[in-house]
Amino acid sequence: MTKSELIEAVSQRSKITKSRAEMVVNCVFDAMTAALERGEGIEIRGYGSFTVRHYKEYDGRNPRTGKAVSVPEKRLPFFKVGKELKALVNGGTANGEGSSGDDD
Amino acid sequence: MTKAEIIDCVYEKVGGFSKKESAEVVEAVFDTMKETLAQGDKVKISGFGNFVVREKKERIGRNPQTGEPIPISARKVLTFKPSQVLKNVLNPQKAQKKKEAEAAAAAAEATGGDPGGE
């Protein structure tokens, strides 16, 4: 699913126009990007959380040439999947791990 | 930041939604992504990143306390790969430096004229 397919799906689901759905989806990811830019974490219950991890400068290697290069310090976003989504992805239900729990 | 703040943001910036409608439409965004991922599909948000379901094979793990080997069953896990755009937003100086380095390298190549092996 791409962003435009997500917009289409949200527009149908919420019975709003595609352009409104596009504004909403952009607004959601813009807000999340801005939070990460501030170094702030994001927590979405039932989905997961994002944190910003700081990495110090280290000596790496160009994997193609094997040449030593210094990798400057950087910040990277890190996503930790939430319990509910983790279970859903693994074929479980929203309210439990793996095979336990009834539907609904 | 929590979902409540994202809802406020949609309420203020998109306009035309009540607070309740804003909450519902933000919920619809995350629910749609969840359902897609639950089906094993990936979700690609350009400018932000990709959420991808990966199949892990069974492997032998170890109880770190006792050292006892225990099988870890095959499973599906969700991974997030941030887009280069998002990474650049988090590292503005680095992105700028890289751009400059690339421009310098391109300029050097144009003037250098290294005799190629042919």
Coordinates of N, CA and C in Angstrom, one line a residue:
Chain A
M1 N 0.8 -1.2 0.0 CA 0.0 0.0 0.0 C 0.9 1.3 0.0
T2 N 0.6 2.2 -0.9 CA 1.4 3.4 -1.0 C 0.6 4.5 -0.3
K3 N 1.2 5.7 -0.2 CA 0.5 6.8 0.5 C -0.8 7.1 -0.2
S4 N -0.8 7.1 -1.6 CA -2.0 7.5 -2.3 C -3.1 6.4 -2.1
E5 N -2.7 5.1 -2.0 CA -3.7 4.1 -1.7 C -4.3 4.2 -0.3
L6 N -3.4 4.7 0.6 CA -3.9 4.9 2.0 C -4.9 6.1 2.0
I7 N -4.6 7.1 1.2 CA -5.5 8.3 1.1 C -6.9 7.8 0.6
E8 N -6.8 7.0 -0.5 CA -8.0 6.5 -1.1 C -8.8 5.7 -0.1
A9 N -8.2 4.8 0.7 CA -8.8 3.9 1.7 C -9.5 4.8 2.8
V10 N -8.7 5.8 3.2 CA -9.3 6.7 4.3 C -10.5 7.4 3.8
S11 N -10.4 7.9 2.6 CA -11.5 8.7 2.0 C -12.8 7.8 1.9
Q12 N -12.6 6.5 1.6 CA -13.8 5.7 1.5 C -14.3 5.3 2.9
R13 N -13.4 5.0 3.8 CA -13.7 4.6 5.1 C -14.4 5.7 5.9
S14 N -13.9 6.9 5.8 CA -14.5 8.1 6.6 C -15.5 8.9 5.8
K15 N -15.8 8.4 4.5 CA -16.8 9.1 3.7 C -16.4 10.6 3.6
I16 N -15.2 10.9 3.2 CA -14.8 12.2 2.9 C -14.1 12.3 1.5
T17 N -14.0 13.5 1.0 CA -13.4 13.5 -0.4 C -11.9 13.1 -0.3
K18 N -11.4 12.8 -1.5 CA -10.0 12.4 -1.5 C -9.1 13.5 -1.2
S19 N -9.4 14.7 -1.5 CA -8.5 15.8 -1.2 C -8.5 16.1 0.3
R20 N -9.7 15.9 0.9 CA -9.7 16.1 2.4 C -8.9 15.0 3.0
A21 N -9.0 13.7 2.5 CA -8.3 12.6 3.1 C -6.8 12.8 2.9
E22 N -6.4 13.4 1.8 CA -5.0 13.7 1.5 C -4.5 14.7 2.5
M23 N -5.3 15.7 2.8 CA -4.8 16.7 3.8 C -4.6 16.0 5.2
V24 N -5.6 15.2 5.5 CA -5.5 14.5 6.8 C -4.2 13.6 6.9
V25 N -4.0 12.8 5.9 CA -2.8 11.9 5.9 C -1.5 12.7 5.9
N26 N -1.5 13.7 5.1 CA -0.3 14.6 5.1 C 0.0 15.2 6.5
C27 N -1.2 15.7 7.0 CA -1.1 16.3 8.3 C -0.6 15.4 9.4
V28 N -1.0 14.1 9.4 CA -0.6 13.1 10.3 C 0.9 12.9 10.2
F29 N 1.4 12.7 9.0 CA 2.8 12.4 8.9 C 3.7 13.6 9.0
D30 N 3.2 14.8 8.7 CA 3.9 16.0 8.9 C 4.1 16.3 10.4
A31 N 3.0 16.0 11.2 CA 3.1 16.2 12.6 C 4.1 15.2 13.2
M32 N 4.1 14.0 12.7 CA 5.0 13.0 13.3 C 6.5 13.4 12.9
T33 N 6.7 13.8 11.7 CA 8.0 14.2 11.3 C 8.5 15.4 12.1
A34 N 7.6 16.3 12.4 CA 8.0 17.5 13.1 C 8.4 17.1 14.6
A35 N 7.7 16.2 15.1 CA 8.0 15.7 16.5 C 9.4 15.0 16.5
L36 N 9.6 14.2 15.5 CA 10.9 13.5 15.5 C 12.1 14.5 15.3
E37 N 11.8 15.6 14.5 CA 12.8 16.6 14.2 C 13.1 17.3 15.5
R38 N 12.1 17.5 16.4 CA 12.4 18.1 17.7 C 13.1 17.2 18.6
G39 N 13.2 15.9 18.2 CA 13.9 14.9 19.0 C 12.9 14.2 20.0
E40 N 11.6 14.5 19.7 CA 10.5 14.0 20.6 C 10.1 12.6 20.1
G41 N 9.7 11.8 21.0 CA 9.2 10.5 20.7 C 7.7 10.6 20.3
I42 N 7.2 9.5 19.7 CA 5.7 9.5 19.4 C 5.2 8.2 19.9
E43 N 4.0 8.2 20.5 CA 3.4 7.0 21.0 C 2.0 6.9 20.4
I44 N 1.8 5.8 19.6 CA 0.5 5.6 19.1 C 0.0 4.3 19.7
R45 N -1.0 4.4 20.6 CA -1.5 3.2 21.3 C -2.0 2.2 20.2
G46 N -1.6 0.9 20.4 CA -2.1 -0.1 19.5 C -1.4 -0.2 18.2
Y47 N -0.5 0.8 18.0 CA 0.3 0.7 16.7 C 1.8 0.6 17.0
G48 N 2.3 1.5 17.7 CA 3.7 1.4 18.1 C 4.3 2.7 18.5
S49 N 5.5 2.8 18.8 CA 6.1 4.1 19.2 C 7.4 4.3 18.4
F50 N 7.7 5.6 18.2 CA 8.9 6.1 17.5 C 9.8 6.8 18.5
T51 N 11.0 6.5 18.5 CA 12.0 7.3 19.3 C 13.1 7.7 18.4
V52 N 13.8 8.8 18.8 CA 15.0 9.2 18.1 C 16.2 8.7 18.8
R53 N 17.0 7.9 18.1 CA 18.3 7.4 18.6 C 19.5 8.2 18.1
H54 N 20.4 8.5 19.0 CA 21.6 9.2 18.7 C 22.7 8.2 18.5
Y55 N 23.5 8.4 17.4 CA 24.6 7.5 17.2 C 25.8 8.3 17.2
K56 N 26.9 7.9 17.9 CA 28.1 8.7 17.9 C 28.9 8.4 16.6
E57 N 29.9 9.2 16.3 CA 30.7 9.0 15.2 C 31.5 7.7 15.3
Y58 N 31.6 6.9 14.3 CA 32.3 5.7 14.3 C 33.1 5.5 13.0
D59 N 34.1 4.6 13.1 CA 34.8 4.2 11.9 C 34.2 3.1 11.1
G60 N 33.7 3.4 9.9 CA 33.1 2.3 9.2 C 33.9 2.0 7.9
R61 N 33.4 1.2 7.0 CA 34.1 0.8 5.9 C 33.1 0.9 4.7
N62 N 33.7 1.4 3.5 CA 32.9 1.3 2.3 C 32.8 -0.2 1.9
P63 N 31.6 -0.7 2.0 CA 31.5 -2.2 1.7 C 31.9 -2.6 0.3
R64 N 31.9 -1.7 -0.6 CA 32.3 -2.0 -2.0 C 33.8 -2.0 -2.1
T65 N 34.5 -1.0 -1.6 CA 35.9 -0.9 -1.8 C 36.7 -1.3 -0.6
G66 N 36.1 -1.4 0.6 CA 36.8 -1.9 1.8 C 37.6 -0.7 2.4
K67 N 37.5 0.5 1.8 CA 38.2 1.6 2.3 C 37.6 2.1 3.7
A68 N 38.5 2.5 4.6 CA 38.0 2.9 5.9 C 37.4 4.3 5.7
V69 N 36.2 4.6 6.3 CA 35.7 5.9 6.3 C 35.1 6.2 7.7
S70 N 35.1 7.5 8.0 CA 34.6 7.9 9.3 C 33.1 8.2 9.1
V71 N 32.2 7.6 9.9 CA 30.8 7.9 9.8 C 30.5 8.9 10.8
P72 N 30.0 10.1 10.4 CA 29.8 11.1 11.4 C 28.6 10.8 12.3
E73 N 28.5 11.5 13.5 CA 27.4 11.2 14.4 C 26.1 11.5 13.7
K74 N 25.0 10.8 14.1 CA 23.8 11.0 13.4 C 22.6 10.7 14.3
R75 N 21.4 11.1 13.9 CA 20.2 10.8 14.6 C 19.4 9.9 13.7
L76 N 18.8 8.8 14.2 CA 17.9 8.0 13.4 C 16.6 7.7 14.1
P77 N 15.5 7.7 13.3 CA 14.3 7.3 13.9 C 14.2 5.8 14.2
F78 N 13.7 5.4 15.3 CA 13.6 4.0 15.6 C 12.1 3.7 15.9
F79 N 11.6 2.6 15.3 CA 10.2 2.2 15.5 C 10.1 1.0 16.3
K80 N 9.3 1.0 17.4 CA 9.1 -0.2 18.2 C 7.6 -0.6 18.0
V81 N 7.3 -1.7 17.5 CA 5.9 -2.1 17.2 C 5.2 -2.4 18.5
G82 N 3.9 -1.9 18.5 CA 3.1 -2.1 19.7 C 2.6 -3.5 19.8
K83 N 2.2 -3.9 21.0 CA 1.7 -5.2 21.3 C 0.6 -5.7 20.4
E84 N -0.4 -4.9 20.2 CA -1.6 -5.3 19.5 C -1.2 -5.5 18.0
L85 N -0.4 -4.6 17.4 CA 0.0 -4.7 16.0 C 0.9 -5.9 15.8
K86 N 1.8 -6.1 16.8 CA 2.7 -7.2 16.7 C 2.0 -8.5 16.6
A87 N 0.9 -8.7 17.5 CA 0.1 -9.9 17.4 C -0.6 -10.0 16.1
L88 N -1.2 -8.9 15.6 CA -2.0 -8.9 14.4 C -1.1 -9.3 13.2
V89 N 0.1 -8.8 13.2 CA 1.0 -9.1 12.1 C 1.4 -10.6 12.1
N90 N 1.5 -11.2 13.3 CA 1.9 -12.5 13.4 C 0.7 -13.5 13.4
G91 N -0.4 -13.0 12.8 CA -1.5 -13.9 12.6 C -2.4 -14.1 13.9
G92 N -2.1 -13.3 14.9 CA -2.9 -13.4 16.1 C -4.1 -12.5 16.1
T93 N -4.7 -12.3 17.2 CA -5.8 -11.3 17.3 C -5.4 -10.1 18.0
A94 N -6.2 -9.0 18.0 CA -5.8 -7.8 18.6 C -5.7 -7.8 20.1
N95 N -6.3 -8.8 20.7 CA -6.3 -8.8 22.2 C -5.4 -9.9 22.8
G96 N -4.5 -10.4 22.0 CA -3.7 -11.4 22.7 C -2.5 -11.8 21.8
E97 N -1.6 -12.6 22.3 CA -0.5 -13.1 21.6 C -0.9 -14.3 20.8
G98 N -0.3 -14.5 19.6 CA -0.5 -15.7 18.8 C -1.9 -16.2 18.7
S99 N -2.1 -17.4 19.1 CA -3.4 -18.1 18.8 C -4.4 -17.9 19.9
S100 N -4.0 -17.3 21.1 CA -5.0 -17.2 22.2 C -6.0 -16.1 21.9
G101 N -7.1 -16.2 22.5 CA -8.1 -15.2 22.3 C -9.1 -15.5 21.2
D102 N -10.4 -15.1 21.4 CA -11.4 -15.3 20.4 C -11.4 -14.1 19.4
D103 N -12.1 -14.2 18.4 CA -12.3 -13.1 17.5 C -13.1 -12.0 18.2
D104 N -13.0 -10.8 17.7 CA -13.7 -9.7 18.2 C -13.2 -9.2 19.5
Chain B
M1 N 4.9 12.9 21.8 CA 3.7 13.2 21.0 C 2.8 11.9 21.1
T2 N 1.5 12.2 21.3 CA 0.5 11.1 21.4 C -0.5 11.2 20.3
K3 N -1.4 10.3 20.2 CA -2.4 10.4 19.1 C -3.3 11.6 19.4
A4 N -3.5 12.0 20.6 CA -4.3 13.1 21.0 C -3.7 14.4 20.3
E5 N -2.4 14.5 20.3 CA -1.8 15.7 19.7 C -1.9 15.7 18.2
I6 N -1.8 14.5 17.6 CA -2.0 14.4 16.2 C -3.4 14.8 15.8
I7 N -4.4 14.3 16.6 CA -5.8 14.7 16.4 C -6.0 16.2 16.5
D8 N -5.4 16.9 17.4 CA -5.4 18.3 17.6 C -4.9 19.0 16.3
C9 N -3.8 18.4 15.8 CA -3.1 19.0 14.7 C -4.0 18.9 13.5
V10 N -4.7 17.8 13.3 CA -5.6 17.6 12.2 C -6.8 18.6 12.3
Y11 N -7.3 18.7 13.6 CA -8.4 19.6 13.9 C -8.1 21.0 13.5
E12 N -6.9 21.5 13.9 CA -6.5 22.9 13.7 C -6.1 23.1 12.2
K13 N -5.3 22.2 11.6 CA -4.7 22.5 10.3 C -5.6 22.2 9.1
V14 N -6.4 21.1 9.2 CA -7.2 20.7 8.1 C -8.5 21.5 8.0
G15 N -9.1 21.7 9.2 CA -10.3 22.5 9.3 C -11.5 21.8 8.7
G16 N -12.7 22.2 9.2 CA -13.9 21.6 8.8 C -14.3 20.3 9.5
F17 N -13.5 19.9 10.4 CA -13.8 18.7 11.2 C -14.1 19.1 12.6
S18 N -15.1 18.5 13.3 CA -15.2 18.7 14.7 C -14.1 17.9 15.4
K19 N -13.9 18.1 16.7 CA -12.9 17.3 17.4 C -13.1 15.8 17.3
K20 N -14.4 15.4 17.4 CA -14.8 14.0 17.3 C -14.5 13.5 15.9
E21 N -14.8 14.3 14.9 CA -14.5 13.8 13.5 C -13.0 13.7 13.2
S22 N -12.3 14.6 13.8 CA -10.8 14.6 13.7 C -10.3 13.3 14.3
A23 N -10.8 13.0 15.5 CA -10.4 11.8 16.1 C -10.7 10.5 15.3
E24 N -11.9 10.5 14.7 CA -12.3 9.4 13.9 C -11.5 9.2 12.6
V25 N -11.1 10.3 12.0 CA -10.4 10.2 10.8 C -8.9 9.8 11.0
V26 N -8.4 10.3 12.1 CA -7.0 9.9 12.5 C -7.0 8.4 12.8
E27 N -8.0 8.0 13.5 CA -8.2 6.6 13.9 C -8.3 5.7 12.6
A28 N -9.0 6.3 11.6 CA -9.1 5.6 10.3 C -7.8 5.4 9.6
V29 N -6.9 6.4 9.7 CA -5.6 6.3 9.1 C -4.8 5.1 9.7
F30 N -4.7 5.1 11.1 CA -3.9 4.0 11.7 C -4.6 2.7 11.6
D31 N -5.9 2.6 11.6 CA -6.6 1.4 11.5 C -6.4 0.8 10.1
T32 N -6.4 1.6 9.1 CA -6.2 1.2 7.7 C -4.8 0.6 7.6
M33 N -3.8 1.3 8.2 CA -2.5 0.8 8.1 C -2.3 -0.6 8.8
K34 N -3.0 -0.6 10.0 CA -2.9 -1.9 10.8 C -3.5 -3.1 10.0
E35 N -4.7 -2.8 9.4 CA -5.3 -3.9 8.7 C -4.5 -4.4 7.5
T36 N -3.9 -3.4 6.8 CA -3.0 -3.7 5.7 C -1.8 -4.6 6.1
L37 N -1.2 -4.2 7.2 CA 0.0 -4.9 7.7 C -0.4 -6.3 8.2
A38 N -1.6 -6.4 8.8 CA -2.1 -7.7 9.4 C -2.3 -8.7 8.2
Q39 N -2.6 -8.1 7.0 CA -2.7 -9.0 5.8 C -1.3 -9.4 5.3
G40 N -0.3 -8.8 5.8 CA 1.1 -9.2 5.3 C 1.6 -8.2 4.3
D41 N 0.7 -7.2 3.9 CA 1.2 -6.2 3.0 C 2.1 -5.2 3.6
K42 N 2.8 -4.5 2.8 CA 3.6 -3.4 3.3 C 2.9 -2.0 3.2
V43 N 3.3 -1.1 3.9 CA 2.8 0.3 3.8 C 3.9 1.2 3.5
K44 N 3.9 1.9 2.4 CA 5.0 2.8 2.0 C 4.5 4.2 2.0
I45 N 5.0 5.0 2.9 CA 4.7 6.4 3.0 C 5.9 7.2 2.5
S46 N 5.7 7.8 1.3 CA 6.9 8.5 0.7 C 7.2 9.7 1.6
G47 N 8.4 9.9 1.8 CA 8.9 11.1 2.7 C 8.9 10.7 4.1
F48 N 8.4 9.5 4.5 CA 8.4 9.1 5.9 C 9.1 7.8 6.1
G49 N 8.6 6.8 5.5 CA 9.3 5.5 5.5 C 8.4 4.3 5.2
N50 N 8.9 3.1 5.2 CA 8.2 1.9 4.8 C 8.0 1.0 6.0
F51 N 6.8 0.5 6.2 CA 6.5 -0.5 7.2 C 6.4 -1.8 6.5
V52 N 7.3 -2.8 6.8 CA 7.3 -4.0 6.0 C 7.2 -5.2 7.0
V53 N 6.4 -6.2 6.6 CA 6.2 -7.4 7.4 C 7.3 -8.4 6.9
R54 N 8.1 -8.9 7.8 CA 9.1 -9.8 7.4 C 8.9 -11.2 8.0
E55 N 9.1 -12.2 7.2 CA 9.0 -13.6 7.7 C 10.3 -14.1 8.3
K56 N 10.2 -14.5 9.6 CA 11.4 -15.0 10.2 C 11.4 -16.5 10.3
K57 N 12.5 -17.2 10.0 CA 12.5 -18.6 10.1 C 12.7 -19.0 11.5
E58 N 12.4 -20.3 11.8 CA 12.6 -20.8 13.1 C 14.1 -20.8 13.4
R59 N 14.5 -20.5 14.6 CA 16.0 -20.6 14.9 C 16.1 -21.0 16.4
I60 N 17.4 -21.3 16.7 CA 17.6 -21.7 18.1 C 18.1 -20.5 18.9
G61 N 17.4 -20.2 19.9 CA 17.8 -19.2 20.8 C 18.4 -19.8 22.1
R62 N 18.6 -18.9 23.0 CA 19.2 -19.4 24.3 C 18.7 -18.6 25.4
N63 N 18.4 -19.3 26.5 CA 18.0 -18.6 27.7 C 19.2 -17.9 28.2
P64 N 19.2 -16.6 28.3 CA 20.4 -15.9 28.6 C 20.9 -16.2 30.1
Q65 N 19.9 -16.6 30.9 CA 20.2 -16.8 32.3 C 20.9 -18.2 32.5
T66 N 20.3 -19.2 31.9 CA 20.8 -20.6 32.1 C 21.7 -21.1 31.0
G67 N 21.6 -20.4 29.8 CA 22.4 -20.8 28.7 C 21.8 -22.0 28.0
E68 N 20.6 -22.3 28.4 CA 19.9 -23.5 27.8 C 19.4 -23.1 26.4
P69 N 19.6 -24.0 25.4 CA 19.1 -23.6 24.1 C 17.6 -23.9 24.0
I70 N 16.8 -22.9 23.4 CA 15.4 -23.1 23.2 C 15.0 -22.7 21.8
P71 N 14.2 -23.4 21.2 CA 13.8 -23.1 19.8 C 12.9 -21.8 19.8
I72 N 13.2 -20.9 18.8 CA 12.3 -19.8 18.6 C 11.5 -20.1 17.4
S73 N 10.2 -20.1 17.5 CA 9.4 -20.5 16.4 C 9.4 -19.5 15.2
A74 N 9.1 -20.0 14.0 CA 9.0 -19.1 12.9 C 7.9 -18.0 13.2
R75 N 8.1 -16.8 12.7 CA 7.1 -15.8 13.0 C 7.2 -14.6 12.0
K76 N 6.2 -13.8 12.0 CA 6.3 -12.6 11.2 C 6.5 -11.4 12.1
V77 N 7.4 -10.5 11.7 CA 7.6 -9.3 12.4 C 7.5 -8.1 11.6
L78 N 7.2 -7.0 12.2 CA 7.1 -5.7 11.5 C 8.3 -4.9 11.6
T79 N 8.9 -4.4 10.5 CA 10.0 -3.5 10.6 C 9.7 -2.2 9.9
F80 N 10.4 -1.2 10.4 CA 10.2 0.2 9.8 C 11.5 0.6 9.2
K81 N 11.5 1.0 8.0 CA 12.7 1.6 7.3 C 12.4 3.0 7.1
P82 N 13.1 3.9 7.8 CA 12.9 5.3 7.5 C 13.3 5.8 6.2
S83 N 12.6 6.7 5.6 CA 13.0 7.2 4.2 C 14.2 8.1 4.4
Q84 N 14.9 8.3 3.3 CA 16.1 9.2 3.3 C 15.7 10.6 3.6
V85 N 14.5 11.0 3.2 CA 14.0 12.3 3.4 C 13.9 12.6 4.9
L86 N 13.3 11.6 5.6 CA 13.2 11.7 7.1 C 14.5 11.7 7.8
K87 N 15.4 10.9 7.3 CA 16.8 10.9 7.9 C 17.5 12.2 7.7
N88 N 17.3 12.8 6.5 CA 17.9 14.2 6.3 C 17.3 15.2 7.2
V89 N 16.0 15.1 7.5 CA 15.3 16.1 8.4 C 16.0 16.0 9.7
L90 N 16.3 14.8 10.2 CA 16.9 14.6 11.5 C 18.4 15.0 11.5
N91 N 19.0 15.0 10.4 CA 20.5 15.4 10.3 C 20.7 16.5 9.3
P92 N 20.2 17.7 9.5 CA 20.3 18.7 8.5 C 21.8 19.0 8.1
Q93 N 22.7 19.1 9.1 CA 24.1 19.4 8.7 C 24.7 18.4 7.8
K94 N 24.5 17.1 8.2 CA 25.0 16.0 7.5 C 24.5 15.9 6.0
A95 N 23.3 16.2 5.9 CA 22.7 16.2 4.5 C 23.3 17.3 3.7
Q96 N 23.6 18.4 4.3 CA 24.1 19.6 3.6 C 25.6 19.3 3.2
K97 N 26.3 18.7 4.1 CA 27.7 18.3 3.9 C 27.9 17.3 2.7
K98 N 27.0 16.4 2.7 CA 27.0 15.3 1.7 C 26.8 15.9 0.3
K99 N 25.8 16.8 0.3 CA 25.5 17.5 -0.9 C 26.7 18.2 -1.5
E100 N 27.4 19.0 -0.6 CA 28.6 19.7 -0.9 C 29.7 18.8 -1.4
A101 N 29.9 17.7 -0.7 CA 30.9 16.7 -1.1 C 30.6 16.1 -2.5
E102 N 29.4 15.8 -2.7 CA 29.0 15.3 -4.0 C 29.3 16.3 -5.1
A103 N 28.9 17.5 -4.9 CA 29.1 18.6 -5.9 C 30.6 18.7 -6.1
A104 N 31.4 18.7 -5.1 CA 32.9 18.8 -5.2 C 33.5 17.6 -6.0
A105 N 33.0 16.4 -5.7 CA 33.4 15.3 -6.4 C 33.1 15.3 -7.9
A106 N 31.9 15.8 -8.2 CA 31.4 15.9 -9.6 C 32.3 16.9 -10.3
A107 N 32.6 18.0 -9.6 CA 33.4 19.1 -10.2 C 34.9 18.6 -10.5
A108 N 35.4 17.8 -9.5 CA 36.8 17.3 -9.7 C 36.8 16.3 -10.9
E109 N 35.8 15.5 -11.0 CA 35.7 14.5 -12.1 C 35.7 15.2 -13.4
A110 N 34.9 16.3 -13.5 CA 34.8 17.0 -14.7 C 36.1 17.7 -15.2
T111 N 36.9 18.1 -14.2 CA 38.2 18.8 -14.6 C 39.4 17.9 -14.6
G112 N 39.3 16.8 -13.7 CA 40.4 15.9 -13.5 C 40.9 15.2 -14.7
G113 N 40.0 14.6 -15.4 CA 40.3 13.8 -16.7 C 41.3 12.7 -16.4
D114 N 40.9 11.8 -15.5 CA 41.7 10.6 -15.2 C 41.8 9.7 -16.4
P115 N 43.0 9.4 -16.9 CA 43.1 8.5 -18.1 C 42.5 7.1 -17.7
G116 N 41.5 6.7 -18.3 CA 40.9 5.4 -18.0 C 41.7 4.3 -18.6
G117 N 41.5 3.1 -18.1 CA 42.3 1.9 -18.6 C 41.5 1.3 -19.8
E118 N 41.9 1.6 -21.0 CA 41.3 0.9 -22.1 C 42.3 0.6 -23.2

